[in-house]
Short mmCIF file of N, CA and C in Angstrom, two decimals:
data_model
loop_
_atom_site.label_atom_id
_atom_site.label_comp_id
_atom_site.label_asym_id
_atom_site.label_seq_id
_atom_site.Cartn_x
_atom_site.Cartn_y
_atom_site.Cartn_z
N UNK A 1 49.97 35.23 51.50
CA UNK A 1 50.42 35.18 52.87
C UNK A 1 49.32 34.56 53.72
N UNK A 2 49.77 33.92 54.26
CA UNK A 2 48.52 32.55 55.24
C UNK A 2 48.46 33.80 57.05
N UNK A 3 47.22 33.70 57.27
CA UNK A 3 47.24 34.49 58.65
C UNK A 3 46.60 33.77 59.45
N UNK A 4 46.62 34.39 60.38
CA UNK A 4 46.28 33.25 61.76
C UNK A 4 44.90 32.19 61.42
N UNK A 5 43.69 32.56 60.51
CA UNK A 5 42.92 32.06 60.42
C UNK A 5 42.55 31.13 59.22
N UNK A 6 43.48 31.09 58.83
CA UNK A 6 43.40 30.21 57.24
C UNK A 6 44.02 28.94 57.85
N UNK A 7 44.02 27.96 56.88
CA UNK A 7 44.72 26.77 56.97
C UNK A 7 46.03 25.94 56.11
N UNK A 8 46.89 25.91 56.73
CA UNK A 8 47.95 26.35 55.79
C UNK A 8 48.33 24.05 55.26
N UNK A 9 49.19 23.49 54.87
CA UNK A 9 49.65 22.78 54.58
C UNK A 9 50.45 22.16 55.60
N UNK A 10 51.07 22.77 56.50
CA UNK A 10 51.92 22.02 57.32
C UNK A 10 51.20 22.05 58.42
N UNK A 11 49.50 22.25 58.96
CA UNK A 11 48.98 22.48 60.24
C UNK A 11 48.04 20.54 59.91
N UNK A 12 49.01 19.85 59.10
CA UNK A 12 48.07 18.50 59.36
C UNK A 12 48.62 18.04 60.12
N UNK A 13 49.09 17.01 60.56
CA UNK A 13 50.11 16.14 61.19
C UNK A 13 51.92 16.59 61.14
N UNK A 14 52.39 17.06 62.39
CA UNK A 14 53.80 17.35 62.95
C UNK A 14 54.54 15.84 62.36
N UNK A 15 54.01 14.54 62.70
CA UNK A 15 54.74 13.58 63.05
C UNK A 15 54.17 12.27 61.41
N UNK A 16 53.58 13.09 60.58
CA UNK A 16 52.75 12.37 59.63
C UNK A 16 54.17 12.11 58.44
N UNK A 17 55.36 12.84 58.39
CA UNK A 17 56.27 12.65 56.81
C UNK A 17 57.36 12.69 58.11
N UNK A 18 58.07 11.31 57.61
CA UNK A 18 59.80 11.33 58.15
C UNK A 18 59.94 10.96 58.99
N UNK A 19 59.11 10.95 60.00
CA UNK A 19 59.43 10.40 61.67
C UNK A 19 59.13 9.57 61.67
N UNK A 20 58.14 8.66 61.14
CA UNK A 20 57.38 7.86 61.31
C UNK A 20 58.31 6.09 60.73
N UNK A 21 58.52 6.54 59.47
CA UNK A 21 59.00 5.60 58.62
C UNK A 21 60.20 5.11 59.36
N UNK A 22 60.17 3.29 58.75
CA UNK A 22 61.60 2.53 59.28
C UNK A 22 62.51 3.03 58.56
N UNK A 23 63.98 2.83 58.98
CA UNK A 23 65.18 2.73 58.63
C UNK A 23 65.52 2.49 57.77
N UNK A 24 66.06 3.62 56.52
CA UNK A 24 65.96 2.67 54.99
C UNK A 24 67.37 2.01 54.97
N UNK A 25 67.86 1.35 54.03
CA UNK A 25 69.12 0.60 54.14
C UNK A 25 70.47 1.42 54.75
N UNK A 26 70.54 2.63 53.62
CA UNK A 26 71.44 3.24 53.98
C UNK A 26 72.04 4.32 55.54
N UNK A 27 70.91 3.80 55.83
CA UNK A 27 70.56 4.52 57.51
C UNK A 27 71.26 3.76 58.85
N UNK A 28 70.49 2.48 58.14
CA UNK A 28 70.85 1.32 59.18
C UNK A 28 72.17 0.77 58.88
N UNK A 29 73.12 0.91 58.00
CA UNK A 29 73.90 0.70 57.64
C UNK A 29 74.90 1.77 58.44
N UNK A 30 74.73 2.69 58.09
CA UNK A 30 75.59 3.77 59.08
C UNK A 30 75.23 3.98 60.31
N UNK A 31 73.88 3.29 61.33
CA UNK A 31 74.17 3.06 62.17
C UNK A 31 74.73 2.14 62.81
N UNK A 32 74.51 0.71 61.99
CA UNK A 32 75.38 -0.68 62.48
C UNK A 32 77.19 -0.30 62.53
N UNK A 33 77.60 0.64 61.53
CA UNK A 33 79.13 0.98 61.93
C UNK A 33 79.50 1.82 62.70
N UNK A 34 78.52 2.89 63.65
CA UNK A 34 78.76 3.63 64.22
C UNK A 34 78.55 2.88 65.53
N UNK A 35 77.59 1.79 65.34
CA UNK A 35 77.86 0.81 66.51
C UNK A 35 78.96 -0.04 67.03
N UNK A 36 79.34 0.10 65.84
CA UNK A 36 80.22 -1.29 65.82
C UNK A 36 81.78 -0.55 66.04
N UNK A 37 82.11 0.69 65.93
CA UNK A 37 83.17 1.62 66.15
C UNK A 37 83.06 2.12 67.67
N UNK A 38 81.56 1.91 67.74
CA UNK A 38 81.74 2.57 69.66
C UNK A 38 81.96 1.02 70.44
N UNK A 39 81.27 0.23 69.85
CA UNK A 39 81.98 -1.45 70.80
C UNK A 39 83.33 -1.57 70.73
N UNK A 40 84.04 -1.53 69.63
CA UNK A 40 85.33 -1.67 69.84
C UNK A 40 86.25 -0.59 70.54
N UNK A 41 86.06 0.88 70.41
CA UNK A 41 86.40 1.88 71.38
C UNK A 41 86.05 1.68 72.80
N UNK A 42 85.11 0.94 72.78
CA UNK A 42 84.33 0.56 74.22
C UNK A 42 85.33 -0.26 75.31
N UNK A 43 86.43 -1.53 74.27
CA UNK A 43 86.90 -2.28 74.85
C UNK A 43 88.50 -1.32 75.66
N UNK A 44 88.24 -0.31 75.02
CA UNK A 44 89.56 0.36 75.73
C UNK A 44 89.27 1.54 76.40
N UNK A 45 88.47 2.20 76.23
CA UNK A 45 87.74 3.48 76.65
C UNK A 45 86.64 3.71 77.20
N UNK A 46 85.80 3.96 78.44
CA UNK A 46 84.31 4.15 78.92
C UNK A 46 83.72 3.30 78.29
N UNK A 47 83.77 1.78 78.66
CA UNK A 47 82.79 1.08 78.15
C UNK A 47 82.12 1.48 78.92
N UNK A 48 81.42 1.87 79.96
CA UNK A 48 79.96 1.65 80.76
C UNK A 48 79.15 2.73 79.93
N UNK A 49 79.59 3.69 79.05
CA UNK A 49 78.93 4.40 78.10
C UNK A 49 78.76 3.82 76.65
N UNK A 50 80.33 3.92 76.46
CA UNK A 50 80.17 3.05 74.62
C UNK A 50 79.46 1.67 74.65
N UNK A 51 79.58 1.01 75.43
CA UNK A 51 78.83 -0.49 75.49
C UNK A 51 77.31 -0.38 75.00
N UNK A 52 76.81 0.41 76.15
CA UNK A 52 75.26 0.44 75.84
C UNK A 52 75.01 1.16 74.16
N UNK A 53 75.43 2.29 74.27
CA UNK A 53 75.42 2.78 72.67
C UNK A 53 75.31 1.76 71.39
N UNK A 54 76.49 1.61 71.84
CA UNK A 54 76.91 0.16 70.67
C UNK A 54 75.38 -0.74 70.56
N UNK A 55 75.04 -1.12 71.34
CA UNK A 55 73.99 -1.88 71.84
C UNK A 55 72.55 -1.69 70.70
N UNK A 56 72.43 -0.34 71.35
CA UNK A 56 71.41 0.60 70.79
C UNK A 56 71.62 1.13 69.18
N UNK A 57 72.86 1.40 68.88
CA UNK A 57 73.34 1.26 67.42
C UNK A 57 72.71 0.12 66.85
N UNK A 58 73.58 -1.04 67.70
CA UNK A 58 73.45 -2.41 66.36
C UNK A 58 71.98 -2.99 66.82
N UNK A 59 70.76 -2.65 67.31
CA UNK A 59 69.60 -2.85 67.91
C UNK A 59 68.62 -2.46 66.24
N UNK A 60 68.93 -1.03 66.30
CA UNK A 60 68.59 -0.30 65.53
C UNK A 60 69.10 -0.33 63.64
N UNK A 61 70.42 -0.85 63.91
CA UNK A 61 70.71 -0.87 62.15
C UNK A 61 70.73 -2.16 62.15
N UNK A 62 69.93 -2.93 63.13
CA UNK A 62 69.19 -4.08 62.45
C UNK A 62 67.58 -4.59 62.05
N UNK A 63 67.18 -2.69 62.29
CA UNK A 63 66.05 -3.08 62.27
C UNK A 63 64.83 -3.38 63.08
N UNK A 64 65.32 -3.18 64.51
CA UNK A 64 64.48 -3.65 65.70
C UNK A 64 63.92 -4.84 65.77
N UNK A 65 64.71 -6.40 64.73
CA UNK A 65 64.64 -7.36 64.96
C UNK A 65 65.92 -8.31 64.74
N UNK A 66 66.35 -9.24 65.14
CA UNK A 66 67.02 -10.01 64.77
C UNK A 66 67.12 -10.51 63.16
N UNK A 67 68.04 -10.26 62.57
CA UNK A 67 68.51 -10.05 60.90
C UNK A 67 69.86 -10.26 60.65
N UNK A 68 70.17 -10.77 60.39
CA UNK A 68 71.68 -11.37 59.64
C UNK A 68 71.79 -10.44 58.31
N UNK A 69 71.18 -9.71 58.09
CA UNK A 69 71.60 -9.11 56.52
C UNK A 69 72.19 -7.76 56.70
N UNK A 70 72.84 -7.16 57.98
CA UNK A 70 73.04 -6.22 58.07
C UNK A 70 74.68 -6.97 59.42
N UNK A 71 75.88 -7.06 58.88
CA UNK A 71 76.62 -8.31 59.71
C UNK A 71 77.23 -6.97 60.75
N UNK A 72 77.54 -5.34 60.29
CA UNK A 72 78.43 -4.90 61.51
C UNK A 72 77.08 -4.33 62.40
N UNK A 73 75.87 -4.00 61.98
CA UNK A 73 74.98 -4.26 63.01
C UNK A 73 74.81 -5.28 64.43
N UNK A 74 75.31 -6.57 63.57
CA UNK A 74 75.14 -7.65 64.81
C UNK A 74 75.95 -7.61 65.19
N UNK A 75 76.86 -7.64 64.38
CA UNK A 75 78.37 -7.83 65.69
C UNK A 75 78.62 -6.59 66.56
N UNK A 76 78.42 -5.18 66.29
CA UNK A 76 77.76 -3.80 67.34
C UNK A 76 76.97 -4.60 68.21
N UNK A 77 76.13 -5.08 67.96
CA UNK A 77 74.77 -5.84 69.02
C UNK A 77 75.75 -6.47 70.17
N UNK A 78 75.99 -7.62 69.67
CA UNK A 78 76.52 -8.70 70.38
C UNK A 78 78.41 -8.11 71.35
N UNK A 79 79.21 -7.46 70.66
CA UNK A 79 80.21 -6.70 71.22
C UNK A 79 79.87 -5.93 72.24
N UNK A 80 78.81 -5.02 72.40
CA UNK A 80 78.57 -3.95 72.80
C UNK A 80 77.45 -4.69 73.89
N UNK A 81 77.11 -5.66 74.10
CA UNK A 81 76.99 -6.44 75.59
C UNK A 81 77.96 -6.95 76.16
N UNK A 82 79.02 -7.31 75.59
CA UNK A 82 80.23 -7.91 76.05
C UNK A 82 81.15 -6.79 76.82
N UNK A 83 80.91 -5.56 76.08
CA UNK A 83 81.47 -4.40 76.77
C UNK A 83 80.53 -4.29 77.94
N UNK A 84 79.87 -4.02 77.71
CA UNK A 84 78.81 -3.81 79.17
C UNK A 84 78.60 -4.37 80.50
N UNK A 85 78.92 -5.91 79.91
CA UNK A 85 79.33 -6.57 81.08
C UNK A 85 80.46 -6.70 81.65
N UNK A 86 81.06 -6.49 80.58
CA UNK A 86 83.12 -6.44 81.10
C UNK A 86 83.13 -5.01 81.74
N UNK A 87 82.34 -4.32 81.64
CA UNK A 87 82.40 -2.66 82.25
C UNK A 87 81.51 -2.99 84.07
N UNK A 88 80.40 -3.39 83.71
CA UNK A 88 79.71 -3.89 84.92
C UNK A 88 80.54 -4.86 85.87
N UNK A 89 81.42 -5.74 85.47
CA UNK A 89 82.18 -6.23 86.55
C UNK A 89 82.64 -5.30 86.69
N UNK A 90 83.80 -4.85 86.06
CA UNK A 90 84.96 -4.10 86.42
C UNK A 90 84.70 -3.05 87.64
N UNK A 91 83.34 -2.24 87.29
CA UNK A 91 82.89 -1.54 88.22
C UNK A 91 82.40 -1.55 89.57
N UNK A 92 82.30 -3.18 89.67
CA UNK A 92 81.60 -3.69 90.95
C UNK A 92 82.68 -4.18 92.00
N UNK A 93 83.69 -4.10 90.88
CA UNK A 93 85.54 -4.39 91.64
C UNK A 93 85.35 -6.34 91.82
N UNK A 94 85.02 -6.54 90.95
CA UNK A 94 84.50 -8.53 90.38
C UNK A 94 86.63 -8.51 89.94
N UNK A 95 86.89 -7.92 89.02
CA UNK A 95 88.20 -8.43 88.29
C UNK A 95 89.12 -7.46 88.79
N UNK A 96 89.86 -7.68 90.15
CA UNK A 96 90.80 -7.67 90.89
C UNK A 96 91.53 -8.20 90.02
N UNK A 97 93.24 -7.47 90.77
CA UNK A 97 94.34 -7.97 90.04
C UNK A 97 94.52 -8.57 91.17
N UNK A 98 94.78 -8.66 92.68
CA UNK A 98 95.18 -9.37 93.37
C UNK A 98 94.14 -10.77 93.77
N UNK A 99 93.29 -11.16 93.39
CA UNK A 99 92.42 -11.88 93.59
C UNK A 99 91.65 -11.67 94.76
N UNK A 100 91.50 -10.24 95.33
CA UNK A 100 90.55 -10.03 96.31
C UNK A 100 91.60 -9.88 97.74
N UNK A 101 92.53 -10.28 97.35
CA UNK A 101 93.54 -10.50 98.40
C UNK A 101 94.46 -9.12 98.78
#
């Protein structure tokens, strides 16, 4: 039994195993579709929320760089600005049905 004055194994580094490390495939992979499921929910539902998500999804299950080897990552990326901005007009009252009239 370890007591207040001994030194135990887990008193090295909090942030030294697991936090640290990139995104292994299978990570970024299930985040590029969880991106890519909130962009397209986005186009019918709270984009000014799902948009950015999406964003941050396909940002991330690509790696925190631009990468083609991960494809519903990018298209999460690239959708999920398109929501954002189609949410940002909408909100600013830009896409009137009467033309302002």
């Amino acid at each position: 039994m370890n007591g207040f004055g001994s030194v135990s194994r887990s008193r090295r580094s909090p942030r030294s195993r697991g936090r640290t490390r990139s995104r292994s495939g299978p990570d970024r992979a299930t985040l590029g579709i969880v991106g890519l499921v909130c962009a397209i929910a986005g186009f019918f539902v709270l984009g000014i929320i799902l948009g950015p998500v999406a964003v941050v999804c396909g940002w991330l299950g690509m790696g925190r760089r631009w990468a083609n080897d991960n494809l519903p990552a990018l298209v999460a990326f690239v959708l999920g600005v398109i929501v954002t901005v189609m949410a940002l007009i909408s909100l600013t009252g830009g896409a009137t049905l009467g033309g302002g009239l």
